[in-house]
Structure formats: C-alpha cells, structure tokens
XYZ file of C-alpha atoms in Angstrom:
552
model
C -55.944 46.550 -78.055
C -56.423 45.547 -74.684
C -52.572 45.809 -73.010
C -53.666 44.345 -69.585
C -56.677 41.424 -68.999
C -59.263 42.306 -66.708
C -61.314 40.474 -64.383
C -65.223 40.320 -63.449
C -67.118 40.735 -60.695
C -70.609 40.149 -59.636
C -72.422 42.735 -58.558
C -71.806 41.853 -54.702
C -68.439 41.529 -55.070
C -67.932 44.461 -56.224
C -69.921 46.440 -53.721
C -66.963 44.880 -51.004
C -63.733 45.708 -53.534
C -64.833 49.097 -53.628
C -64.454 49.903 -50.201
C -60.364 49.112 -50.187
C -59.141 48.896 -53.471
C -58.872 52.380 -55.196
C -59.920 50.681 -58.413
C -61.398 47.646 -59.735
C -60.141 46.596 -63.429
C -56.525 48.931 -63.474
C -53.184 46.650 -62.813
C -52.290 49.156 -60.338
C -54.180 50.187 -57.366
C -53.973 50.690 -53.762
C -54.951 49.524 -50.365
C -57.234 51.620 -48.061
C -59.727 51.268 -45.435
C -57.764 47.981 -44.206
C -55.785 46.830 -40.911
C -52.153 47.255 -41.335
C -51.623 43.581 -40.611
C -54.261 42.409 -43.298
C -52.409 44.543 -46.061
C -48.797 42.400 -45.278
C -50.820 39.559 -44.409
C -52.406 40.134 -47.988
C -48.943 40.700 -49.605
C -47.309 37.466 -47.847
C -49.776 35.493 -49.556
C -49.783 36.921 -52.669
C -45.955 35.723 -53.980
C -47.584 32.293 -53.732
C -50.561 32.688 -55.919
C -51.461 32.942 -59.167
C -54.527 35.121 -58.237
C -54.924 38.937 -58.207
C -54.753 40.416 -54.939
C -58.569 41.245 -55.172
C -59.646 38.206 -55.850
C -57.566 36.351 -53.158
C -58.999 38.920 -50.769
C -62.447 37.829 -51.622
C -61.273 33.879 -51.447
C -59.298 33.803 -48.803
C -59.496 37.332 -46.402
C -63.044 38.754 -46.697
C -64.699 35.719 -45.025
C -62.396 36.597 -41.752
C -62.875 40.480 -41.407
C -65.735 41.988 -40.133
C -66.985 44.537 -42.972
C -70.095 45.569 -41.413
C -68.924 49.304 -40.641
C -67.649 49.632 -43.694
C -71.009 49.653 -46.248
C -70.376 53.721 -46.577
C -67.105 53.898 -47.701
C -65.906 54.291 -50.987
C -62.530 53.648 -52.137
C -62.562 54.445 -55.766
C -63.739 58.300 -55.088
C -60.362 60.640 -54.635
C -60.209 61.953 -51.173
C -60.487 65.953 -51.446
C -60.283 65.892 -47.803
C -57.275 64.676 -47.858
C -55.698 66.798 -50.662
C -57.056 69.787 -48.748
C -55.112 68.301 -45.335
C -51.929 67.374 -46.870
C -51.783 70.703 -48.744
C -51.690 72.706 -45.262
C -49.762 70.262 -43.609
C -47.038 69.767 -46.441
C -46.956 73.221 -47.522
C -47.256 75.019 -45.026
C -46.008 73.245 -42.150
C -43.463 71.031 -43.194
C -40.767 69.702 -45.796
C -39.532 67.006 -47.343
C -39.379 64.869 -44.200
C -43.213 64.904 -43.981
C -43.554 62.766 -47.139
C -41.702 60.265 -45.002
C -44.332 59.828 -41.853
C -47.104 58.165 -44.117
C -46.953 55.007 -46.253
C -49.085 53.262 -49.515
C -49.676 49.505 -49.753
C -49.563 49.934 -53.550
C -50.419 46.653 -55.567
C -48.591 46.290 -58.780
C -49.647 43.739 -61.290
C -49.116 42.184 -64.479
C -46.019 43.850 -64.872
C -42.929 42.057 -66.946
C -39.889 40.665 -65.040
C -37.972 43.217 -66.824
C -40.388 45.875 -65.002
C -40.390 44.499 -61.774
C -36.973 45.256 -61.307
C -37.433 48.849 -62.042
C -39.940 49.168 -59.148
C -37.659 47.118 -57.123
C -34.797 49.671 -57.122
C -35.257 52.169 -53.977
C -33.760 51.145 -50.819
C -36.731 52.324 -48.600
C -39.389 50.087 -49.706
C -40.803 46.823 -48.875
C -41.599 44.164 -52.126
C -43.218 40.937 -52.298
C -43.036 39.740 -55.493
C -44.819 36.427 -56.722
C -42.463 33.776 -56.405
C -41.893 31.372 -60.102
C -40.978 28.681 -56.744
C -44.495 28.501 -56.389
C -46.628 29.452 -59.011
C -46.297 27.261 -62.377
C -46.915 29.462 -65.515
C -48.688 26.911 -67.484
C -51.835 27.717 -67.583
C -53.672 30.773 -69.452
C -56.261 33.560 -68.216
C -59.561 33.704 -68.824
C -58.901 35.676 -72.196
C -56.749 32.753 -74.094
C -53.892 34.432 -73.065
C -50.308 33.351 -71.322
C -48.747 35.699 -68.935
C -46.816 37.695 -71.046
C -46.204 41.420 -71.329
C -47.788 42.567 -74.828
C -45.451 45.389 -75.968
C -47.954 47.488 -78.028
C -45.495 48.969 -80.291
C -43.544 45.341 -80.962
C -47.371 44.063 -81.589
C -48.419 47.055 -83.597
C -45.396 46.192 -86.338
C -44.909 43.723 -88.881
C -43.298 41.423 -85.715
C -46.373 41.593 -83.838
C -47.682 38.195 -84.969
C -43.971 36.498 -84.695
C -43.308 37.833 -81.115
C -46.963 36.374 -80.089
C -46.370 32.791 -81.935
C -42.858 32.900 -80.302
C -43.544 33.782 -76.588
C -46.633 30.847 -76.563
C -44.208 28.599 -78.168
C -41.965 29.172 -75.332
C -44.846 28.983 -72.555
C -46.010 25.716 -74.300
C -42.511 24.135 -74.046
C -42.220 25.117 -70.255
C -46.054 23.707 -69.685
C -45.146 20.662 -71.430
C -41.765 20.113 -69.585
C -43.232 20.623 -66.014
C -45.151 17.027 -65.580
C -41.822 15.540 -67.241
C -39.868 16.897 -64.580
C -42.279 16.436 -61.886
C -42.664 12.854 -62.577
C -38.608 12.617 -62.903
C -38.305 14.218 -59.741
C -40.792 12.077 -57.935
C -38.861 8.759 -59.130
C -35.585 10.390 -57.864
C -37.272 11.628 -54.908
C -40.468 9.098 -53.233
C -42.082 9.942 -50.338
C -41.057 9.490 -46.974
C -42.171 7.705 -44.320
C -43.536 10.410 -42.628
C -44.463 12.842 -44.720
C -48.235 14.278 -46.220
C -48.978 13.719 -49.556
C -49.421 17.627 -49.577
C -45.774 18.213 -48.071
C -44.104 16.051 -50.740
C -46.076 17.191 -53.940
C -45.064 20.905 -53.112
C -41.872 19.783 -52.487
C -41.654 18.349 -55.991
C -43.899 21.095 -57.665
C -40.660 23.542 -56.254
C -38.274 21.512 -57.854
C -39.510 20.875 -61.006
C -40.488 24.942 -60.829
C -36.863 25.567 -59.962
C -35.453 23.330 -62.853
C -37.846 25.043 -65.816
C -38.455 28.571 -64.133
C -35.144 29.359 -66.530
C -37.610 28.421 -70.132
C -39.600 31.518 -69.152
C -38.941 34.424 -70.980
C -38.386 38.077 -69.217
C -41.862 39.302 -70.547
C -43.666 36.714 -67.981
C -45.672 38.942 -65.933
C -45.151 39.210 -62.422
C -47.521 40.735 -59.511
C -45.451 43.156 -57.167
C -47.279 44.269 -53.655
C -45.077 47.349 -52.487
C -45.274 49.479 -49.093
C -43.314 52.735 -49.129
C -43.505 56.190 -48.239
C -44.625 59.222 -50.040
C -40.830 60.448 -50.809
C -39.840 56.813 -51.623
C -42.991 56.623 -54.171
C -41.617 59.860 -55.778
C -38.246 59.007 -56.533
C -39.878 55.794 -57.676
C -41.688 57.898 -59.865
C -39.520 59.958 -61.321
C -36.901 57.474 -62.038
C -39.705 55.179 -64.087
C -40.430 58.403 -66.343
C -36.796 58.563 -67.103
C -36.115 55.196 -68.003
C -35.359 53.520 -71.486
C -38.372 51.104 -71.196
C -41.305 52.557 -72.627
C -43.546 49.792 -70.128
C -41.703 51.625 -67.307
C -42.650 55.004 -68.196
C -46.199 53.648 -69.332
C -46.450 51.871 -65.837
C -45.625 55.048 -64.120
C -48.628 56.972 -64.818
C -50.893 53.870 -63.637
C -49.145 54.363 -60.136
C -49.384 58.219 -60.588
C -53.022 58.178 -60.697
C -53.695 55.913 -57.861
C -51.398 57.125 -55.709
C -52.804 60.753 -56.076
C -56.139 59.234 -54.658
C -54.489 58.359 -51.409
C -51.562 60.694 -50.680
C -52.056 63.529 -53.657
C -49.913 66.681 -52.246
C -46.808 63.962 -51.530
C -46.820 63.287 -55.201
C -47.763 66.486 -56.580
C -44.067 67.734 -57.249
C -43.903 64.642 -60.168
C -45.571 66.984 -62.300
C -43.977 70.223 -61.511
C -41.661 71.119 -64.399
C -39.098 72.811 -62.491
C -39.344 69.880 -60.116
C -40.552 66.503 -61.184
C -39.960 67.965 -64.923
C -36.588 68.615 -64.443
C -35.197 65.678 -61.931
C -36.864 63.342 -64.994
C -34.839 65.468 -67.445
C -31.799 65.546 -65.793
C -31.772 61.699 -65.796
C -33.113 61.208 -68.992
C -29.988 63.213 -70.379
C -27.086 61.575 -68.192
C -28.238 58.098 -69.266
C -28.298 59.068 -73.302
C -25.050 60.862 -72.565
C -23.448 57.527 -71.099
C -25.055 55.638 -73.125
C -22.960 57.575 -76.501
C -19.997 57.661 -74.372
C -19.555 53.751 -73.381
C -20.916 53.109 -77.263
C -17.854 55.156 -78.278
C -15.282 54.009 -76.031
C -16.083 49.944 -76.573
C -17.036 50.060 -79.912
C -14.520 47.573 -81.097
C -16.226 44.124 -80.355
C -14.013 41.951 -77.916
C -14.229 38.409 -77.190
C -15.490 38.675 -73.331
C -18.644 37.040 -74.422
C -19.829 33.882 -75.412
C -22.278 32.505 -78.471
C -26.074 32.739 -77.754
C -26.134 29.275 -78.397
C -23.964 27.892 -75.573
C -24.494 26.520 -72.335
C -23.093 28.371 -69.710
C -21.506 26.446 -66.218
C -21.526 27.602 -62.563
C -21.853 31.229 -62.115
C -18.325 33.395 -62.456
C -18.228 35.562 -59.279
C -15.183 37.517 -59.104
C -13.884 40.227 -56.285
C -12.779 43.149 -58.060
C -12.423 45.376 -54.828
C -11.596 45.401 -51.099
C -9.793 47.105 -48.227
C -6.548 45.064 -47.638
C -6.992 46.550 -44.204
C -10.422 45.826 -43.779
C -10.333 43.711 -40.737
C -8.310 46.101 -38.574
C -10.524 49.094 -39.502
C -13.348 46.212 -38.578
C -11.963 45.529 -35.264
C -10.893 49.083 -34.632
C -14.698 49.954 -35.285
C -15.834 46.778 -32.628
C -13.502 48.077 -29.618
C -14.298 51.734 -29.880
C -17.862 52.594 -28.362
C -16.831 50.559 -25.241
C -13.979 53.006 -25.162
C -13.058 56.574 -24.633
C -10.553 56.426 -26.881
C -9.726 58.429 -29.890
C -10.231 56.589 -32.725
C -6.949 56.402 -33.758
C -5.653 55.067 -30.078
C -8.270 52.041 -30.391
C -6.636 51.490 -34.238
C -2.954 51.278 -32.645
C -4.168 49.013 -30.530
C -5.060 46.639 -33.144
C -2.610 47.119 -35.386
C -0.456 45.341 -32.929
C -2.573 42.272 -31.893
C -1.692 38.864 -32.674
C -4.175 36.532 -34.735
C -5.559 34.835 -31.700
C -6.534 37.886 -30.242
C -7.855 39.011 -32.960
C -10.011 36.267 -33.112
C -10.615 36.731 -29.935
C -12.300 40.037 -30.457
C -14.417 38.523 -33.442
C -15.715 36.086 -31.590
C -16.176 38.287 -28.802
C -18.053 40.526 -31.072
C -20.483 38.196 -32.892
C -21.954 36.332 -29.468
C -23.296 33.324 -29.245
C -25.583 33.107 -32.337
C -27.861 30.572 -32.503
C -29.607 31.505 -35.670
C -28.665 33.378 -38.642
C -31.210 36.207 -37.939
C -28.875 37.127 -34.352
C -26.631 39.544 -36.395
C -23.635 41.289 -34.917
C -24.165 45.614 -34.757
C -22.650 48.281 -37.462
C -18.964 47.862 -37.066
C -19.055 45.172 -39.823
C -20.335 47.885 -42.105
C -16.446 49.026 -41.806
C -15.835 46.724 -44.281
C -16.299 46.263 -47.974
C -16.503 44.338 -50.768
C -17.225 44.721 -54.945
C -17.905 41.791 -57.011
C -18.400 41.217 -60.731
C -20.752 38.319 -61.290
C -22.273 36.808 -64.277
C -25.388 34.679 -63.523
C -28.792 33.708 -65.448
C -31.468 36.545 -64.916
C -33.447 34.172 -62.546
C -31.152 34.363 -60.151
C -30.210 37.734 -60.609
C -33.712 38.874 -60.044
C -33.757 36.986 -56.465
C -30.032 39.030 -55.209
C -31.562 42.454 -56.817
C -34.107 42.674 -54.333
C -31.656 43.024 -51.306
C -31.981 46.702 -50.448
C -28.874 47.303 -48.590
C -26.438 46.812 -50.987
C -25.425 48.983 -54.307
C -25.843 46.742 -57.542
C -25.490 47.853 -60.895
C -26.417 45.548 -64.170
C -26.178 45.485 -67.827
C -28.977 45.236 -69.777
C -30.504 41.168 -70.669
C -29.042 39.782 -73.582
C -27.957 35.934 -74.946
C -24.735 37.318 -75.138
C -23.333 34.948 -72.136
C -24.801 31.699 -72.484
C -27.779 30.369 -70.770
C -27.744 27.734 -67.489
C -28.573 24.293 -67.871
C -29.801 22.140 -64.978
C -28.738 18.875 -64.910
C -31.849 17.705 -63.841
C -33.450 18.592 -66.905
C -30.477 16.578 -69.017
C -31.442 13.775 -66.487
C -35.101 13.794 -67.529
C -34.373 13.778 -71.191
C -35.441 17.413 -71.780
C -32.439 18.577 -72.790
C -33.252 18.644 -76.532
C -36.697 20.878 -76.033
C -34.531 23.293 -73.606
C -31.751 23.834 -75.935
C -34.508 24.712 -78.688
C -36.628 26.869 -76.029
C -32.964 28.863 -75.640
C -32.510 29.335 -79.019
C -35.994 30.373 -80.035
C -35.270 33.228 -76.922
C -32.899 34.572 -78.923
C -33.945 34.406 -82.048
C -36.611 36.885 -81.160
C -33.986 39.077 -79.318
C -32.068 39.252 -82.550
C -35.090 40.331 -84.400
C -36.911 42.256 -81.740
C -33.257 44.264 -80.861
C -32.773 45.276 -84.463
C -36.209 46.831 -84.857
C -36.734 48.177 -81.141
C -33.608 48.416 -79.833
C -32.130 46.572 -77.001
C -34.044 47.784 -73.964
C -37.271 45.833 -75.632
C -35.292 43.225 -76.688
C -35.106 42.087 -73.622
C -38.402 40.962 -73.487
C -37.472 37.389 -75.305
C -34.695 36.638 -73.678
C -35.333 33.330 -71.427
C -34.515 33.760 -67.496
C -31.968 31.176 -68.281
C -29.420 33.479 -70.191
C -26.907 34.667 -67.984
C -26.638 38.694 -67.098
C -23.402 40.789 -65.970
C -23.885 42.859 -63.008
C -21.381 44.028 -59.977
C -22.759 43.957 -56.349
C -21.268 46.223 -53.528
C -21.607 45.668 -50.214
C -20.517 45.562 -46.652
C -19.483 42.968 -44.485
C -22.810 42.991 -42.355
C -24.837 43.003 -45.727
C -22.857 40.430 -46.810
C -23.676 38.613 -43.364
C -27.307 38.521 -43.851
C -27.656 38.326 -47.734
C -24.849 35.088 -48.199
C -26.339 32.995 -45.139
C -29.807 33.805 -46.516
C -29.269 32.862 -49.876
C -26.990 29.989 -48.885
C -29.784 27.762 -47.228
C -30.917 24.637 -48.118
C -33.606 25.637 -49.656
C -32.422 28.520 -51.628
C -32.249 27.805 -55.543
C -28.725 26.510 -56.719
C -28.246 29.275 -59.070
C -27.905 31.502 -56.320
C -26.649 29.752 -53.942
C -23.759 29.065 -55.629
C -23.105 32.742 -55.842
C -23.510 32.969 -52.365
C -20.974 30.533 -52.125
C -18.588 31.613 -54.410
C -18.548 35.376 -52.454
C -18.329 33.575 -49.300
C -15.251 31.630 -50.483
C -13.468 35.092 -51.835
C -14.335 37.148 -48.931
C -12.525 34.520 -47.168
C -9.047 33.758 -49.393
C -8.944 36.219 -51.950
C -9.466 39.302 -49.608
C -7.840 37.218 -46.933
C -10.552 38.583 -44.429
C -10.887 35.118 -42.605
C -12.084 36.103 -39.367
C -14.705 38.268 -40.772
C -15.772 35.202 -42.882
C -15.469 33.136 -39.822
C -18.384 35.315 -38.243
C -20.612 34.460 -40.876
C -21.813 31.183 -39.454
C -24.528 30.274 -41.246
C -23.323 30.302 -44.696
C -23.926 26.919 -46.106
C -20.910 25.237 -48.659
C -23.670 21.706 -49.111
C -24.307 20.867 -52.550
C -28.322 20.176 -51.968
C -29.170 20.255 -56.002
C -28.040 16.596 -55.912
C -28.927 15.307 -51.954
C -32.769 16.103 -51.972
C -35.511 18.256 -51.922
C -34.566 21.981 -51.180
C -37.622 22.790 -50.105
C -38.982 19.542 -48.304
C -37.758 21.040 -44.905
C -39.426 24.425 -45.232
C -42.819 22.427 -45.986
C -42.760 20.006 -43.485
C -41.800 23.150 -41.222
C -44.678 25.054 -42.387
C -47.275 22.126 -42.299
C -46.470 22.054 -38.707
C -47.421 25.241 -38.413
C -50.591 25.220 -40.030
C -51.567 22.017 -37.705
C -50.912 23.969 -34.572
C -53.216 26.953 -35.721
C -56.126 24.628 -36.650
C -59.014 24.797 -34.378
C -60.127 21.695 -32.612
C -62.790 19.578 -33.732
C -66.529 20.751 -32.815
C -68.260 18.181 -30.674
C-alpha cells in the first residue's frame, strides 16, 4: 500500500530538484544548496498553495535563480564530509550548545492535522503551515485520492473500506458546499467600486473557506515547512518516538533520515540507547503512567460534556489563575532598571501610588504605539495568566502555534459539540453540515473502539470543539490577543481573543495592563464584511508597486 502519493518528474526536472532537495518522492526532505532568503521566501509561499514545495520551486522560484554553478552538486548523496566535520567539532570541541549554531529548512508534507501539531510543539522553531484560508480541499491528486491521512493499520482491518467511504463522503460534502457558500457570500457581499475582480474573489474564496474549513476532518493532510536547530530537531525527535500516535512515531524516522544527510553528528544521540533510547523511554512511561492514573481517578462519567450531536455556541474561555497582585509586581518590574534601587524599595514605592499614577507609569511604559508590532520590553512578563478554553479544533490549531506561551490539550473527541456558522444556516447548508458532523463521529465511535482514542481522532471534523488551558504572560498575551483579534482573523478565534481580553481586564481586575494592549479589537466583523478584503486590497497594492514597467 502506498501510505503517501508521489509525484513525477521529467527527466530535466529532476536533474534541478536534485541539487537542493535531499530527496525527490519522500514527504519529508530538506533544503540545501539554497539562499537563506529563498528557503523563507519558499516557505511564505507555501501556506498558500496546494502544491508541494518542489514543484512550486520549479513553477514559481527556479525561473528567478541563477543555477548555472550549481550542475555538480548533488543533494540526495549524504555528506561524509560533513559527518567527518561535525564529529570533531561536536565531539571533541564542543557540547550541547554547538547543536544550537546551525539550522535545517526541513519540509514536512502530507502530514494529518492531528500530526502537525506534534511537530508544532518546541518553542525554538519557526512553522509555516498551509493555511485551509487559502487552499480549498476539494479537489483530488493525481492518484484519485482526497487529502487524507491513510492510517495503514485502520485500512488494513475490517474498517478499512468504511473509514475510506466515510472520509470522501465528508470531502465530497465540503466540495459540494464551497460554490454554495461562495455564491451566498457574493450576494451578501458584491463588489465594490473600486476593487479587482481578483481582490474580491479571494476575498470571498476566504470566507466561504472560513465558513466550511470546520466539515474537514483532522486526517486532512497538511504541508509543514520548519527551520530549527540541531538541538531543537532532537527534542523534536525524541518526543515524536514517544508519542501515542503511531503516524507520529512513523513520521519521525522520515525526518531522521533526512536530517542525518545534512547535520548527522547533531542527531546522532536519537539513537543512542542510553541517550535518545532512554529520554524516549522515560516519556513513553510517564505518559502510560498518567494516562492509568487520570483513567482511575475520573472514572465515574460526569456530565461536563455535551452530546456529539449538538451544536456548540461561542467559545467558553474561562480564567482559572492569576496574581491578584500582578500589576504592582508589573509596575515594580517597569520602574526598576531606571533605578538603583533594591527591588523591594521600587515595590514600596508602588504599593503606595494612587490609580492615576499608576496609570501614569503604564502609559509611560508602553510609548506611543502606533502599531501593534511596537511592543512594550520584559516587565510585562511579570505577569500571568491561565485559562481553560473550549473551542473547535480549527481554531485551536491557529492559537497552538504561538511559541511563547505553555498550552496543554486533551485529546479530539465529539464529546463537546461542534461550531456552527451562521453563515452556513444562512445559505441553507445547515442540513448537509449537521449530517457531515454526525458522520465525523460516527467513525470516531467506531474507529475509537477498535484503535483506541489517539486514532480516533482522525474522523473527528475541525468543527468539534477541544478542551485545552493556555498559560501565558502579559506581554504574550499582548502580541497573541491583538494578533488574533484583527479584522481579518477567523471569528472562532477571535472571539477567544476577545473573551481573554475581556477577563484579563474584569475578572483579574488588571485594567491598566489591559489598557496597554491597544490593539485588541472587540468588532464583530463575521456579520459587517469581508475579513479578509482589507488584507487583499493591501497586498494587491503591493504586488502593483513591485511590477516592472512596461517594455517600450
């Protein structure tokens, strides 16, 4: 069985992929022989496209490059050189720390949504992750096939044929739904005077992504382009062999084997049984240990969930945990490098300030900002905040990838209720939605009693809602709520964004911290307009001032 489709090339292209991919038919391979800024230039584009990364490097990037130097090289032959330079340098010379000073452009495709948030757990790595904003999932490869994660053991048992029928039935709904909603949207929404023809229809392609994206299940395949170093890659690496999933563990030895062709010694420990061996182990055992304890201690089912069959409302964000004297600690931590003060001088201080000049400092503090990327320095990281939040998967995959904050989640399930846009009531899709939910989990039932939760998972619709708590600072929270608050952010997480922004303020009571946070937006754009009609016109404005003047 073939678990991941391949492409074709012709013979000449080919003879170009070989010189800077490290393979040419694997899901996983990396970067080489390439300008730094054509590898992120590479990765920007790809969480637009449907394509592979090698073939939108041949369409789009090879025609711009000159290659002529490069006829002798060879990508796709392991470096010994290499090996035999990072052995002295990391043995010999140096320690951990080296396998921090060099970095892999490491592309990762055709992995499942539950997969990509696996690889998406370190803190020091970059993702880019292709984006279900802007790539529609109805059509199928080459091979007949949707873009689905094929579980071998699932289709290797008697359920094989049912979870195949199933998933297309679901793809087929969402590829049938998306001209429905497209043409809804466009009656809602016409063009303005104004505005391309190009602008508009990817303004309406967005929304009607954003209204459906939810009908996918978590098997849809996603392609991941990561950039980390060799000690992040490692961790990566050993965490993947220790998880539940088998695709994770599977997936693993795909990056193993191309990353030993680029940086072999800063991965060589992986294997090491007293190393690698027992790290994977070690975390292997914990999670099967916590695993019998929380089945022990919540055995008795409770009523904290709803039926699989309901439609869930707005996200529930709730803030389980803060300092009460957060913003004094906050303060204390803005006054003191332009002291020389003791710490606890500068906190006295505070401690007996008035609200205005307390405010006063704040404001002091956070500048003039003009934009939401001018961001105040560490002493917001003096305060913090915990919040338990129960959202569909689609937009819990968006707030996972933020890297400096500590979120934990339980695994996918129907057990919460799915979202329903009301766009999709408006269009008179309703009906075909609520039967694409309940298919989903229908084949999590029968999946989960067979396989076990972890592949259950796999069936369950990015609509159905997920638990997970999110810890964070205040300067995290800064960035992440009036980035995921803008008009053009999806309305599933914006209204988490929201709803944090809201608690940090009353709940907490830390209203001059929330004050500083400027850019959070409280509009409700799901019913004004097109999210993303801003961005476009913003970025067709940019392409028309990078366009080279007419010849002649």
């Amino acid at each position: 069985m073939e678990l991941y489709a391949t492409e074709e090339w012709t013979d000449d292209e080919a003879e170009i992929l070989r010189r800077y991919f490290t393979n040419l038919d694997g899901p996983v391979f990396a970067l080489v022989n390439l300008p730094e800024v054509v590898k992120g230039a590479l990765f920007a584009r790809y969480s637009r496209t449907a394509k592979s990364l090698r073939r939108l490097f041949l369409d789009e990037f090879v025609g711009d490059l000159d290659i002529s130097g490069d006829h002798s090289v060879d990508a796709t032959v392991g470096l010994a050189r290499a090996e035999e330079l990072y052995e002295r340098v990391f043995f010999e010379y140096g320690d951990d720390s080296v396998a921090q000073l060099g970095g892999v452009h490491l592309a990762c495709e055709q992995a499942s949504n539950l997969l990509t948030k696996v690889l998406e757990w370190g803190r020091l790595m970059a993702y880019m992750e292709k984006s279900t904003r802007y790539v529609a999932y109805d059509a199928r490869l080459p091979n007949g096939r949707y873009r689905y994660y094929r579980d071998p053991a699932i289709l290797d048992s008697p359920l094989g044929a049912r979870y195949v029928g199933d998933m297309d039935r679901l793809f087929d709904a969402y590829a049938e739904l998306l001209p429905v909603l497209g043409a809804w949207f466009s009656a809602e929404h016409p063009k303005q005077a104004g505005d391309s023809d190009f602008v508009w229809r990817q303004s309406i392609r967005a929304k009607a992504f954003d209204a459906l994206r939810g009908m996918l299940p978590a098997a849809a395949t996603s392609n991941l382009g990561i950039y980390a170093s060799g000690q992040a890659y490692e961790a990566l690496l050993l965490r993947m062999r220790a998880h539940p999933l088998p695709e994770a563990r599977a997936y693993a030895e795909l990056m193993l084997v191309e990353l030993r062709k680029v940086i072999p010694s800063w991965v060589r420990r992986v294997d090491v049984p007293d190393r690698g061996g027992a790290w994977v182990e070690y975390m292997e055992k914990n999670h099967a240990v916590m695993q019998d304890l929380a089945d022990a201690l919540f055995a008795t089912p409770d009523d904290h969930t709803t039926s699989a069959a309901t439609e869930g409302g707005d996200p529930e964000v709730t803030l389980v945990d803060w300092d009460p004297d957060a913003e004094t600690k906050t303060l204390t931590a803005m006054l003191y490098p332009f002291t020389h003060l003791p710490e606890a001088v500068v906190a006295e201080r505070v401690a007996r300030m008035g609200a205005e000049e307390r405010l006063e400092v704040v404001r002091r503090y956070a500048g003039d900002r003009s934009n939401r990327r001018h961001r105040p320095g560490r002493a917001l990281e003096r305060s913090m905040y915990r919040f338990d939040v129960v959202s569909d998967y689609g937009a819990f995959r968006d707030l996972q990838r933020h890297r400096m904050l500590t979120i934990e989640w339980q695994s996918l399930s129907p057990a919460h209720g799915y979202t329903l846009p009301g766009s999709v009531i408006a269009a008179g899709a309703a009906d075909a939605y609520h039967a694409a939910m309940e298919r989903s989990a229908a084949l999590y039932d029968v999946i989960g009693e067979r396989f076990g939760p972890q592949r259950a998972g796999y069936g369950v619709a990015l609509a159905y809602r997920v638990r997970y708590s999110m810890q964070l600072n205040a300067r995290e929270a800064m960035h992440m709520l009036e980035l995921r608050t803008t008009a053009q952010g999806h309305p599933e997480y914006r209204k988490v964004g929201q709803q944090m922004h809201r608690l940090i303020a009353e709940k907490a009571g830390h209203r001059a911290l929330a004050e500083l946070m400027t850019f959070v937006d409280h509009a409700d754009y799901e019913h004004e307009g097109l999210e993303r009609l801003a961005g476009e016109r913003r970025a067709e404005q940019r392409r028309l001032r990078v366009q080279p003047p007419p010849s002649g």
